[in-house]
Short mmCIF file of C-alpha atoms and ligand atoms in Angstrom, two decimals:
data_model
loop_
_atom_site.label_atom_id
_atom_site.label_comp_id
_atom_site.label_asym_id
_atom_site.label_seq_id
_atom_site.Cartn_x
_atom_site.Cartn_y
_atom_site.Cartn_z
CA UNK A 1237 30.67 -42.81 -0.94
CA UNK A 1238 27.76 -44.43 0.36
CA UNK A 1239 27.77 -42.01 3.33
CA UNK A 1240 27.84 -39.01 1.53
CA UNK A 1241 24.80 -39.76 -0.08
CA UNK A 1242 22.73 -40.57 3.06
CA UNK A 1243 23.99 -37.24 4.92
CA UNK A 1244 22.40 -35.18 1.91
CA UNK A 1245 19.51 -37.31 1.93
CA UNK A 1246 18.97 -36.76 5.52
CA UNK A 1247 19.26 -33.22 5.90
CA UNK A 1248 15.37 -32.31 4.62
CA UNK A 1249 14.66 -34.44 7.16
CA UNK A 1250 16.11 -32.78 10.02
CA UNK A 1251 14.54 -29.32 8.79
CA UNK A 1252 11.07 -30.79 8.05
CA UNK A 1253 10.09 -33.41 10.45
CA UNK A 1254 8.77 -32.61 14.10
CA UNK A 1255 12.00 -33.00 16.47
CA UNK A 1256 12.95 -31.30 19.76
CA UNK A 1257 14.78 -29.11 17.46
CA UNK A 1258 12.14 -28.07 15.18
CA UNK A 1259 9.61 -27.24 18.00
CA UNK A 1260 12.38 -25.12 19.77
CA UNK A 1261 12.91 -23.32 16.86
CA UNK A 1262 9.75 -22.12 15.71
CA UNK A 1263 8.83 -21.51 20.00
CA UNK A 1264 12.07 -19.38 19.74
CA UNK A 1265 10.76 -17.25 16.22
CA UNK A 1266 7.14 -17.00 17.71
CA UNK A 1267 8.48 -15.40 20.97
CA UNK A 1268 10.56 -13.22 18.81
CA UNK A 1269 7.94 -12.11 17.02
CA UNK A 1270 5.53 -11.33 19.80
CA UNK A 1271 8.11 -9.70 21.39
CA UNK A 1272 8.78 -7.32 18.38
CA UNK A 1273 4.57 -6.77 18.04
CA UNK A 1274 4.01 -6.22 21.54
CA UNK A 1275 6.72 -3.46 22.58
CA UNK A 1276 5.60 -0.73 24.72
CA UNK A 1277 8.02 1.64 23.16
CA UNK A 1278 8.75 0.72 19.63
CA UNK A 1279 12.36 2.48 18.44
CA UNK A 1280 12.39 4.37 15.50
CA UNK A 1281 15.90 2.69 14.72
CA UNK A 1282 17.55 3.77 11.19
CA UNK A 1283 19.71 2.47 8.72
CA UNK A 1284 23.27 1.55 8.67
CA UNK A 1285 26.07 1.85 6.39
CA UNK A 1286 26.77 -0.94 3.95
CA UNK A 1287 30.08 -1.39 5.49
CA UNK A 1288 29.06 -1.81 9.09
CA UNK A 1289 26.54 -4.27 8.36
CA UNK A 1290 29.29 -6.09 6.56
CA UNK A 1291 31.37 -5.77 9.66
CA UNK A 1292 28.31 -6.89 12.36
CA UNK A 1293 25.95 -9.17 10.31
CA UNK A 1294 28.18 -10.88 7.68
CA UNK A 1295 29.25 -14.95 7.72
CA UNK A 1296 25.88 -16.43 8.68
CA UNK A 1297 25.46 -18.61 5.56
CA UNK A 1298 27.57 -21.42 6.08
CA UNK A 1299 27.32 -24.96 5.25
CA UNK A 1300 26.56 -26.07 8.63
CA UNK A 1301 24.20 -23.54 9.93
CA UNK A 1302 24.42 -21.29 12.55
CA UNK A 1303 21.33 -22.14 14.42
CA UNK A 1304 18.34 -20.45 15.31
CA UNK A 1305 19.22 -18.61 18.49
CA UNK A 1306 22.21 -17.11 16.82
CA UNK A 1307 20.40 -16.03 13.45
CA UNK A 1308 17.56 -14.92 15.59
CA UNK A 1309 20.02 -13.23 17.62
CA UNK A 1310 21.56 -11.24 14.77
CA UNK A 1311 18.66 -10.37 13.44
CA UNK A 1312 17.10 -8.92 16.69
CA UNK A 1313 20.34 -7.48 17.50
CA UNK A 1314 21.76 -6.31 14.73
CA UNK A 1315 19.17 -6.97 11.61
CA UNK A 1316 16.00 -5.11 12.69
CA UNK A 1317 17.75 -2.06 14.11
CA UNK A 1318 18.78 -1.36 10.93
CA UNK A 1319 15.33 -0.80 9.51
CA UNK A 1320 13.29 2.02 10.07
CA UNK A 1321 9.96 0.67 12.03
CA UNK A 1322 7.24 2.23 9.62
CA UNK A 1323 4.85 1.42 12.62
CA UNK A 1324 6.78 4.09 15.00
CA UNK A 1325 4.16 6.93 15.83
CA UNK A 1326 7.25 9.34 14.43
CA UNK A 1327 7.37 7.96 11.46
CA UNK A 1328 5.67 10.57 9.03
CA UNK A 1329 7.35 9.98 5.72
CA UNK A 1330 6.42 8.81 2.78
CA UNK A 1331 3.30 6.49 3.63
CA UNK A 1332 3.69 4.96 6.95
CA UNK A 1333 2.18 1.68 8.09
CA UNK A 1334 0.64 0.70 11.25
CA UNK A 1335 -0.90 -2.84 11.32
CA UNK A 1336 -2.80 -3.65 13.94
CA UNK A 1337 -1.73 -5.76 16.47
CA UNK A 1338 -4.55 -8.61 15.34
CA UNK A 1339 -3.40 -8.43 11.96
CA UNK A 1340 0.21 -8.76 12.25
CA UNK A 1341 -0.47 -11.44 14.54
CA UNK A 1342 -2.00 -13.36 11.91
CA UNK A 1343 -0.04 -12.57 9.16
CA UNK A 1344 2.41 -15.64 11.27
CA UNK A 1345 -0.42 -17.74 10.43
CA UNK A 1346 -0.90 -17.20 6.99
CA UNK A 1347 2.40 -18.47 6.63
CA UNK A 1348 2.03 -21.30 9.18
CA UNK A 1349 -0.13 -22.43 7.42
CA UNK A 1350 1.21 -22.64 3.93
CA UNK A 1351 -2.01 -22.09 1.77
CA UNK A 1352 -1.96 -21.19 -1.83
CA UNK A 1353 -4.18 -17.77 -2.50
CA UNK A 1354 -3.89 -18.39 -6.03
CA UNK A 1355 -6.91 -20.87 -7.08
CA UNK A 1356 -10.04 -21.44 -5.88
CA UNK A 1357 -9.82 -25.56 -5.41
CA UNK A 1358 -6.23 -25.03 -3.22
CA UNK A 1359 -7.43 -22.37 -1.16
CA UNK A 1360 -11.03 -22.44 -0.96
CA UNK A 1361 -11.71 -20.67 2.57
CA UNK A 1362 -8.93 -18.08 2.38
CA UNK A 1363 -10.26 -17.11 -0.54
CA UNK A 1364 -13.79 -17.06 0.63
CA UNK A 1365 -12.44 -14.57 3.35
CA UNK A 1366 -10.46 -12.43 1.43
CA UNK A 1367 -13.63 -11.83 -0.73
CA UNK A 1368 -15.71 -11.13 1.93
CA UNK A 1369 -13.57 -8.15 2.87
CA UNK A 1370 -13.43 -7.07 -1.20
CA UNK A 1371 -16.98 -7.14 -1.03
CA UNK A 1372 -17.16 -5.17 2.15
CA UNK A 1373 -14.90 -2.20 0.47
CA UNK A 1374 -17.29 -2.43 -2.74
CA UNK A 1375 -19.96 -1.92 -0.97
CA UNK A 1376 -18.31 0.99 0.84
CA UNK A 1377 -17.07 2.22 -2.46
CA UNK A 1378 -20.79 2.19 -3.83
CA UNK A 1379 -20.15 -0.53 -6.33
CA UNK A 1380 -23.00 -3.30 -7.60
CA UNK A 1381 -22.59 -6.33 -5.94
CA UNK A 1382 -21.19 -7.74 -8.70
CA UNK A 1383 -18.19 -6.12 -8.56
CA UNK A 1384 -15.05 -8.02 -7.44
CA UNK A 1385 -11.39 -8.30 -6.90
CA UNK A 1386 -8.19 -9.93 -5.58
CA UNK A 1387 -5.19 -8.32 -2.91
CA UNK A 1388 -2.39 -7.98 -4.59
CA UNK A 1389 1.56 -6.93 -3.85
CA UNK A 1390 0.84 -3.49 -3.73
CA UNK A 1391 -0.59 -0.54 -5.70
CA UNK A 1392 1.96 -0.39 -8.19
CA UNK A 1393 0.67 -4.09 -9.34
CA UNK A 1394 -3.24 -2.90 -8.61
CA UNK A 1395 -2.64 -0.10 -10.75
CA UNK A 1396 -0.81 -2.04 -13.60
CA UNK A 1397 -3.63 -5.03 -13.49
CA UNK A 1398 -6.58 -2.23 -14.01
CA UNK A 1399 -5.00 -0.59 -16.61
CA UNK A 1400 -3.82 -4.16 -18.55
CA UNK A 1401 -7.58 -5.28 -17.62
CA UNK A 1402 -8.91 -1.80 -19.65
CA UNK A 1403 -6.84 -2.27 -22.90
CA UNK A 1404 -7.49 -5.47 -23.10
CA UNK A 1405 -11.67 -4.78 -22.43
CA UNK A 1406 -10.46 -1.61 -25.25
CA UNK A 1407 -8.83 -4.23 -27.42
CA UNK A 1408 -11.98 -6.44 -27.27
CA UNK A 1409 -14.51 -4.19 -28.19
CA UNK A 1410 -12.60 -2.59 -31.25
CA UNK A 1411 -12.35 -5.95 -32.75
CA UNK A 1412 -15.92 -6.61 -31.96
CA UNK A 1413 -17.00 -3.30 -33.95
CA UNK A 1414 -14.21 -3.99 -36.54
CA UNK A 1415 -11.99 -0.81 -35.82
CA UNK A 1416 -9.00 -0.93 -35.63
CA UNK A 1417 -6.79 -0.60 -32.60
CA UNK A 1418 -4.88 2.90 -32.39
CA UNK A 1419 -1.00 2.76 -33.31
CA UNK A 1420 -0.50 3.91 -29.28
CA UNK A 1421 -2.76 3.43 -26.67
CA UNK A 1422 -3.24 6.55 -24.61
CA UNK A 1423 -3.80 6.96 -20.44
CA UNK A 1424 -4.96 10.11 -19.42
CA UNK A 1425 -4.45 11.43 -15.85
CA UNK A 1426 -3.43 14.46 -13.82
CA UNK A 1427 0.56 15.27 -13.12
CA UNK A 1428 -0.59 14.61 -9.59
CA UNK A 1429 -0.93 10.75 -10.29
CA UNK A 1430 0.92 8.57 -8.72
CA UNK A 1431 4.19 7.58 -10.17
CA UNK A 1432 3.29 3.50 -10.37
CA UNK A 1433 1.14 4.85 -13.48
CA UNK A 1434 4.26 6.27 -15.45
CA UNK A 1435 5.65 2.98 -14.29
CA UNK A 1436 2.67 0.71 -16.15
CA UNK A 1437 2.72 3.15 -18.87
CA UNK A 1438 6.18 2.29 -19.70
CA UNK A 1439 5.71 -1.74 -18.70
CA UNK A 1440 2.70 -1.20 -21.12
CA UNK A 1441 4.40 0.48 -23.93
CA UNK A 1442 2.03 3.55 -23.89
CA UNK A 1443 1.38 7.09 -23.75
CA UNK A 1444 0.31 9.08 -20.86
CA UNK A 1445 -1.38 12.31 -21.46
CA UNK A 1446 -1.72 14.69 -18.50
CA UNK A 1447 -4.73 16.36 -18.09
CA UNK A 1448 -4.89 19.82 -16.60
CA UNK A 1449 -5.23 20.27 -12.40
CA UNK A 1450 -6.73 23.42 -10.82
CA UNK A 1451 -5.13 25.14 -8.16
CA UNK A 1452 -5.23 22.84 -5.54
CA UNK A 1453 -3.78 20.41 -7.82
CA UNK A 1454 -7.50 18.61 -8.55
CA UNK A 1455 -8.26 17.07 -12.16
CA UNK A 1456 -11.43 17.95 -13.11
CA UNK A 1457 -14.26 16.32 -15.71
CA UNK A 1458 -13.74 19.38 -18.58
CA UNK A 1459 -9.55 18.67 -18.37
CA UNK A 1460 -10.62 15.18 -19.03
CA UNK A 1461 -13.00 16.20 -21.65
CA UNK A 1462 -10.50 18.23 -23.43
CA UNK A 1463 -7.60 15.31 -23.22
CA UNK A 1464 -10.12 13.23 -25.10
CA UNK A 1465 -10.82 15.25 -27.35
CA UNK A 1466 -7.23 15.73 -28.01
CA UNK A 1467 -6.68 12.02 -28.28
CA UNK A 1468 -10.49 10.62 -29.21
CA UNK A 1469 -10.29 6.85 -29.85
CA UNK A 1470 -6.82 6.59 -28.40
CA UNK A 1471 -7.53 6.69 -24.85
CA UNK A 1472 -8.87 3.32 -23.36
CA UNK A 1473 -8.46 4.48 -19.87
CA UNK A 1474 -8.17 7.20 -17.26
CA UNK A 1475 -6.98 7.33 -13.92
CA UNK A 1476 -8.47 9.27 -11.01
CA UNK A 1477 -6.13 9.64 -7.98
CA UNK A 1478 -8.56 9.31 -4.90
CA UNK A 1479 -5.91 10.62 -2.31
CA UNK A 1480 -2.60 12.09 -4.29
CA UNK A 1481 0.05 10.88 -1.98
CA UNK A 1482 2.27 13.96 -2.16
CA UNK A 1483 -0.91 16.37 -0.47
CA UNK A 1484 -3.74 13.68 -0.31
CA UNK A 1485 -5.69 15.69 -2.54
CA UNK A 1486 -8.75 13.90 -4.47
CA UNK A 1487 -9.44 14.63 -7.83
CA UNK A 1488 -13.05 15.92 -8.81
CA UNK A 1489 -13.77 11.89 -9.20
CA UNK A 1490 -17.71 12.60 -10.09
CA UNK A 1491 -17.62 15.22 -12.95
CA UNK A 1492 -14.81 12.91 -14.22
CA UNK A 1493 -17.04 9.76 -14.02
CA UNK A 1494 -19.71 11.88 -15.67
CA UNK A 1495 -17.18 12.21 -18.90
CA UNK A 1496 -15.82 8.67 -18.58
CA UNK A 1497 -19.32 7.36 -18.74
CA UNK A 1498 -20.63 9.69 -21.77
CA UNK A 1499 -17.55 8.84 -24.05
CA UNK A 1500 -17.89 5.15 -22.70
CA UNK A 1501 -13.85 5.16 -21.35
CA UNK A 1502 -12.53 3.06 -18.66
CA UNK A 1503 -12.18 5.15 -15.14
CA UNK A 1504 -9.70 3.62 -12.79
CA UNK A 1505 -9.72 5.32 -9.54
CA UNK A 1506 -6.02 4.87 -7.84
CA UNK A 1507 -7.22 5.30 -4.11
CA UNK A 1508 -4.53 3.23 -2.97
CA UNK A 1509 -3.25 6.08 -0.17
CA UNK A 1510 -6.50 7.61 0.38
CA UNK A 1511 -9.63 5.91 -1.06
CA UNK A 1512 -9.30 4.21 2.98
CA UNK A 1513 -11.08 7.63 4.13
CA UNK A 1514 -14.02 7.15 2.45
CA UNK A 1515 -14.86 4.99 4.95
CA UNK A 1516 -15.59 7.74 7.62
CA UNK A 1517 -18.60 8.98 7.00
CA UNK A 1518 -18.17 12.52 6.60
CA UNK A 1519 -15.72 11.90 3.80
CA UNK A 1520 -18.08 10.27 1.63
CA UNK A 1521 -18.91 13.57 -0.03
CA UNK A 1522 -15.55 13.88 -1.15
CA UNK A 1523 -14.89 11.04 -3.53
CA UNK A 1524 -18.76 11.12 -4.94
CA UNK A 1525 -17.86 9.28 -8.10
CA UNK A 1526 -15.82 6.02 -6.68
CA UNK A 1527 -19.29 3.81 -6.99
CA UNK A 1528 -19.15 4.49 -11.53
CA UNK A 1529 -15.77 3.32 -11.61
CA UNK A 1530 -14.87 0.27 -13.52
CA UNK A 1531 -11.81 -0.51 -11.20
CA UNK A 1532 -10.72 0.66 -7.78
CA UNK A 1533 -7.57 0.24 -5.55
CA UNK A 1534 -6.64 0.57 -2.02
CA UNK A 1535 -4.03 -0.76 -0.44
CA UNK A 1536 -4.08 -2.03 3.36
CA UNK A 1537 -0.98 -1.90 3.89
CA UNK A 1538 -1.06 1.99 3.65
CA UNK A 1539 -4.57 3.41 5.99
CA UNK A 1540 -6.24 0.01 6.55
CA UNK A 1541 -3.98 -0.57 9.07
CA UNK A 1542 -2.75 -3.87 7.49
CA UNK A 1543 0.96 -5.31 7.10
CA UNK A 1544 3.21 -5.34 3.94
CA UNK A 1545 1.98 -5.80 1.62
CA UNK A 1546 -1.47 -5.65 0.30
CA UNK A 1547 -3.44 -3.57 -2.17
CA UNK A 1548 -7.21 -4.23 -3.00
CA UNK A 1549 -7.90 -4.31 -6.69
CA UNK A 1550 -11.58 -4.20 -7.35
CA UNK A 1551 -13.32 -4.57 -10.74
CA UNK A 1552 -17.15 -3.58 -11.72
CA UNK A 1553 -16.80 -6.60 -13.82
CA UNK A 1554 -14.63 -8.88 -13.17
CA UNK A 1555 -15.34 -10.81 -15.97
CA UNK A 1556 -13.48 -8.14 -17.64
CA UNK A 1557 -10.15 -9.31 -15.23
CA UNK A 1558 -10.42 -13.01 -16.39
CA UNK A 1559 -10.49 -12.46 -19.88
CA UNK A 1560 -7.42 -10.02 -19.77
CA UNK A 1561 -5.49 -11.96 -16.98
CA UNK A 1562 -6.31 -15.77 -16.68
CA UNK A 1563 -3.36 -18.04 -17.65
CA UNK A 1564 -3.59 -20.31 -19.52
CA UNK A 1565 -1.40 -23.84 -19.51
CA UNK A 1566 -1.72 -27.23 -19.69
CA UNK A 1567 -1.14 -27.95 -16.32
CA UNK A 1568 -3.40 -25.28 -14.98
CA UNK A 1569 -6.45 -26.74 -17.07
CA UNK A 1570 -7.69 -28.32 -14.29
CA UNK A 1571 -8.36 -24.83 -12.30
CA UNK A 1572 -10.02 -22.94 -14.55
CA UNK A 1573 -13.93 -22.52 -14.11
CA UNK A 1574 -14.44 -23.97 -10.81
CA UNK A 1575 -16.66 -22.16 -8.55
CA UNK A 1576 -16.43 -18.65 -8.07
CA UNK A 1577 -12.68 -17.58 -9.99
CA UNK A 1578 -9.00 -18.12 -9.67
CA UNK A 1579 -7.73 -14.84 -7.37
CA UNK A 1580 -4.71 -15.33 -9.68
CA UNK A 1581 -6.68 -14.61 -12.92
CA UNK A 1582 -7.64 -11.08 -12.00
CA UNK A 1583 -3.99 -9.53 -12.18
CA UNK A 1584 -0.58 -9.49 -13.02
CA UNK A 1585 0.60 -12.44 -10.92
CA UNK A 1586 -0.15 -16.79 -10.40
CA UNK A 1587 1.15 -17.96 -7.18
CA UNK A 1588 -0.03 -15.49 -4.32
CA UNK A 1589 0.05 -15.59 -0.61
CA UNK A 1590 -3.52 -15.07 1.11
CA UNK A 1591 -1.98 -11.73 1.77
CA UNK A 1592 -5.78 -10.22 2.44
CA UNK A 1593 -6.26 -12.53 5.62
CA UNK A 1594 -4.25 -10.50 8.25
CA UNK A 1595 -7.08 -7.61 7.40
CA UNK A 1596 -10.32 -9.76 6.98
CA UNK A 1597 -9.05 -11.33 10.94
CA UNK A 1598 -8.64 -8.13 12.23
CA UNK A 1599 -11.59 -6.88 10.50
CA UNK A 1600 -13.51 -9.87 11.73
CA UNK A 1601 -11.84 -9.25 15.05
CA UNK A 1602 -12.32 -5.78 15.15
CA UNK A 1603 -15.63 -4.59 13.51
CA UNK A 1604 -15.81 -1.85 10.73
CA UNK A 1605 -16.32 0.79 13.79
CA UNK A 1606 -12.90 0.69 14.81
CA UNK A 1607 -10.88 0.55 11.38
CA UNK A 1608 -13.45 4.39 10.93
CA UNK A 1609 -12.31 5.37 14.19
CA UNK A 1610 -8.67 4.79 13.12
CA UNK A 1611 -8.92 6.91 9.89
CA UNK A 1612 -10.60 9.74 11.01
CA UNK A 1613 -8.27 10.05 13.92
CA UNK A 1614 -5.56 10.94 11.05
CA UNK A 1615 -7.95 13.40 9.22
CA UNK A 1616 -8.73 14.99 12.76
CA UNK A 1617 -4.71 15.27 14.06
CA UNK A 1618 -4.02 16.69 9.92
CA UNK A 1619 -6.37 19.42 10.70
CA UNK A 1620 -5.49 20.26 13.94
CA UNK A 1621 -1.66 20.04 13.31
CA UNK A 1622 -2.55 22.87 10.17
CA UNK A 1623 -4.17 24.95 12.13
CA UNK A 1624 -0.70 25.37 14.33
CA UNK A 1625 1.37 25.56 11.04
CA UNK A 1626 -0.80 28.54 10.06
CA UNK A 1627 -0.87 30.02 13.45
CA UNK A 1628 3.41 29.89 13.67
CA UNK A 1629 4.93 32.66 12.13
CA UNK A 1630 7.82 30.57 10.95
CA UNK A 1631 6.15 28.05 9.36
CA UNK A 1632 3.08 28.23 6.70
CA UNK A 1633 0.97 25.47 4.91
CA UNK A 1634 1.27 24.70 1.67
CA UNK A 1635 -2.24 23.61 0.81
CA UNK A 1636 -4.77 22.84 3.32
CA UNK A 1637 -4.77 19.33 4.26
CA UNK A 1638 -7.96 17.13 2.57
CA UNK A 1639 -7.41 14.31 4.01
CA UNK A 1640 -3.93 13.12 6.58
CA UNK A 1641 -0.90 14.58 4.97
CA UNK A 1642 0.09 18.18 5.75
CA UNK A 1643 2.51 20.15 3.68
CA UNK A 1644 4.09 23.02 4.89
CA UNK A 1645 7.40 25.19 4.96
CA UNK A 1646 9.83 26.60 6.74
CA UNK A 1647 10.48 30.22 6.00
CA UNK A 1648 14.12 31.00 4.54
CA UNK A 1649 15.21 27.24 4.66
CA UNK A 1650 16.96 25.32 1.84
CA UNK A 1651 16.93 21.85 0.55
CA UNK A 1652 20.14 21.54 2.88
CA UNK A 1653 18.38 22.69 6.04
CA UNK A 1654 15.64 20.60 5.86
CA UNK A 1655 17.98 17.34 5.28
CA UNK A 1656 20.51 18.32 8.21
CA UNK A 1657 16.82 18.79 10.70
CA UNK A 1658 15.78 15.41 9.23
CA UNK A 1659 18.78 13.57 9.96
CA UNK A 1660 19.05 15.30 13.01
CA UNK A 1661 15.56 14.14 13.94
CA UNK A 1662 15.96 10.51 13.32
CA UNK A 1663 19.60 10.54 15.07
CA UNK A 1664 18.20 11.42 18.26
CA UNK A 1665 15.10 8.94 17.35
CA UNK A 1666 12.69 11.35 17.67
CA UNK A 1667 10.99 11.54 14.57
CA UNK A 1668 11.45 10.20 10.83
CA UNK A 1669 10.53 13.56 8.72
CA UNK A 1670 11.44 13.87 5.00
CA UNK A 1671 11.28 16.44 2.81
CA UNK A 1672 9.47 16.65 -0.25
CA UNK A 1673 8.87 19.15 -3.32
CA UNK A 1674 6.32 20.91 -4.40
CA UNK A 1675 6.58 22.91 -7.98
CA UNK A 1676 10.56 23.06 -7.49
CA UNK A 1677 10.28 24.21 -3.52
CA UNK A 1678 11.80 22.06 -1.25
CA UNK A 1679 8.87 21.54 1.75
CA UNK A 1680 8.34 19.04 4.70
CA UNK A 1681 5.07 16.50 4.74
CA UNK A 1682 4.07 14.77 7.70
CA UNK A 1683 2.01 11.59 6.47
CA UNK A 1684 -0.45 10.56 9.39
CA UNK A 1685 -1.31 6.58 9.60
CA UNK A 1686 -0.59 6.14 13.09
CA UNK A 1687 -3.70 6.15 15.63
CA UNK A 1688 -0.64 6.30 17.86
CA UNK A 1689 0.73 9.55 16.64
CA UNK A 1690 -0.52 12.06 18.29
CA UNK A 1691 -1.02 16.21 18.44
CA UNK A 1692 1.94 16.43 21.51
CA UNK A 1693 4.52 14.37 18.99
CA UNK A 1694 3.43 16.48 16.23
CA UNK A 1695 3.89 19.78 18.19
CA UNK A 1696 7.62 18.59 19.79
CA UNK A 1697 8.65 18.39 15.71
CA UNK A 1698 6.99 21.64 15.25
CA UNK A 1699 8.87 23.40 18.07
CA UNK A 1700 12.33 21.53 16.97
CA UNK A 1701 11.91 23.64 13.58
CA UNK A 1702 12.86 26.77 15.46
C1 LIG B 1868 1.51 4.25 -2.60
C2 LIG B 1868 0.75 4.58 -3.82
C3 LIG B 1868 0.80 3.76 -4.94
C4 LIG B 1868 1.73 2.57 -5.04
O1 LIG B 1868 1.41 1.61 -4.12
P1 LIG B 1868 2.51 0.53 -3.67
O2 LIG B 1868 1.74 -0.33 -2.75
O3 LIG B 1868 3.60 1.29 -3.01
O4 LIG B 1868 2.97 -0.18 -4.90
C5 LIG B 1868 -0.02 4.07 -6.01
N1 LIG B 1868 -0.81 5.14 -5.98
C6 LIG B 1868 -0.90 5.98 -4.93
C7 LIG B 1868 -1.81 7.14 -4.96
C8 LIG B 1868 -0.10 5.71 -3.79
O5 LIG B 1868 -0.16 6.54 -2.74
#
């Protein structure tokens, strides 16, 4: 009896304190992992059937353990082949990711060292850090210096904060002026917006009006003008995609700002793919508008070269964030109004990892110069890679390419070839390729991150379309 209770007492023990065992296990997980961020030739790898994972991977929960050389072992072996690497130069679908090699690097010491991003007294300097790199975007972006934020998950949870932050600011000011609230809030935005806003909408409870697009699929100022009108006091937000991610177009952000601003409506600007460009100079033009917004997003983890996962959420006022976010609970009393605010109060969320650190050390590391270099390299290769599309007589472009994604087609191919090329593709790890749709039409995208990628890869995928 009496040993039973001291073996389960122990065991904490054995995983906690500093032992032979302890220190060979985290040397063996760090020289995994710098092994996995420092490979010359990183494989593509793909997934596996549920079955055969079952088969090679299963039985390594057990009440004993298995120790770390043979979880390590399964995972390097076994584990991680079975996962697309979103940092391969080949991969082009979706969104890829390509941290740099600073900031996954310190992403292991943001969890080594076990700090809570959530309050200002628990994580003081983290938090300072993270802000300076908010407040180097917002300055980017054009907005006061007052303006301020928090990195959250991703831009599905950016996008959801804003839009919570803007009824609530909505909310506010119709009880101030004694109106009453409308019996469904409306969201206007283009059909070009990113799904993540359908997704608030329905976490919300609201309506989502679509406002017209020309034809290059860009929402302009009057189709914004005429949705309000439409839906007048209804409408407490609307969303401006800065970089759609199906073509990377951006919406005509400054005559929309010009009609958000008259009517006195909210303007989000979801940049969370693309708002990164604005940071190369000659792409400033392009999103004119960002600096009125009253809340922005980009996420790292997408063109800022940063790990999963982190999206910037950036408020004119963030005032506005605390009032609409900030939990409140006895036992949280003690946080609230301390110097500078609670990253937790701003969004959807209370415990957070520092998950803006990996980017402010490779930032710091780094210098602004290089993260420009790295984004124009993937406007440059889009351009250059549509020129050849147009030139091929097999092949034509969709839309021109704004910013790094590239749509195109293949002349007299179905849904079916493109799907047997892509599989093809990744099964002789060359390339991972997916198609896409555009207006019913089945079409391939290449989505450039990658400084890595380059023109020669892009051409090889071209020439395999024969
Ligand atoms: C990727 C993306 C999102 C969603 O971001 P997650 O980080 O995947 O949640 C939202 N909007 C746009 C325009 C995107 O490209």
């Amino acid at each position: 009896m009496m040993s039973t209770m001291s073996d389960t007492s122990a065991l904490p023990d054995r995983m906690h304190a500093i032992t032979d065992e302890t220190r060979t296990t985290v040397d063996d997980v760090l020289q995994y992992a710098r092994r996995r961020a420092l490979y010359e030739d990183i494989p593509l790898d793909k997934p596996m059937r549920p079955s055969d994972l079952a088969r090679l991977a299963s039985g390594s929960i057990t009440a004993a353990g298995i120790g770390d050389r043979r979880a390590i072992a399964l995972f390097e072996n076994v584990l991680a082949p079975a996962c697309i690497s979103t940092d391969h130069p080949g991969y082009l679908a979706f969104i890829p990711s390509a941290p740099t090699k600073a900031s996954l690097a310190f992403d292991v010491v943001v969890s080594a060292s076990a700090i809570y991003g959530g309050s200002w007294i628990e994580g003081a300097g983290a938090v300072y850090a993270e802000n300076e790199v908010l407040a180097w975007l917002a300055g980017e972006f054009g907005m006061p210096d007052t303006a301020g934020g928090v990195f959250v998950q991703g831009g599905t949870i950016g996008n959801l904060s804003a839009l919570v932050t803007a009824r609530d600011a909505a909310r506010r000011r119709n009880r101030e002026a004694g109106v009453a609230d409308p019996a469904r809030w409306v969201v206007v935005c283009s059909a070009e917006a990113h799904s993540s806003i359908a997704s608030a909408a329905a976490v919300m409870d609201i309506e989502i009006v679509a406002a017209a697009v020309d034809g290059d699929g860009r929402m302009h100022g009057d189709a914004v003008a005429a949705a309000l009108d439409a839906h007048g006091g209804a409408v407490f937000a609307v969303v401006a995609t800065g970089g759609t991610t199906n073509f990377g177009i951006v919406d005509d952000i400054a005559s929309i700002a010009a009609v958000t601003a008259a009517r006195d409506v909210w303007l989000h600007v979801d940049g969370a793919y693309g708002l990164a460009a604005m940071l190369v100079p000659e792409m400033r033009d392009a999103f004119a508008g960002v600096a009125s917004a009253d809340s922005v997003i980009v996420d790292p983890h997408k063109w800022l070269f940063a790990p999963f996962d982190a999206c910037a959420l950036i408020y004119r006022d963030p005032a506005l964030a605390l009032a609409a976010h900030t939990q409140k609970a006895e036992y949280l009393d003690t946080l609230t109004g301390k110097p500078d605010w609670n990253p937790s109060d701003l969004a959807v969320q209370l415990t957070r990892r520092a998950r803006g650190l990996p980017l402010w050390f490779s930032l710091a590391t780094h210098g602004t110069d290089a993260y420009r270099a790295g984004i124009r390299h993937g406007i440059d290769l889009a351009r250059r890679i549509a020129d050849d599309i147009a030139a091929r007589p097999e092949l034509s472009l969709v839309r021109e390419p704004q910013l790094s994604v590239v749509v195109f087609r293949r002349e007299g191919w179905t849904l079916a070839d493109y799907e047997a090329w892509s599989d093809r593709l990744l099964d002789e790890q060359r390339a991972f390729v997916v198609p896409s749709s555009h207006a019913g039409e089945p079409v391939l995208r290449f989505a450039i991150i990658s400084p890595l990628t380059t023109y020669e890869l892009l051409v090889d995928i071209l020439d395999s379309l024969d």
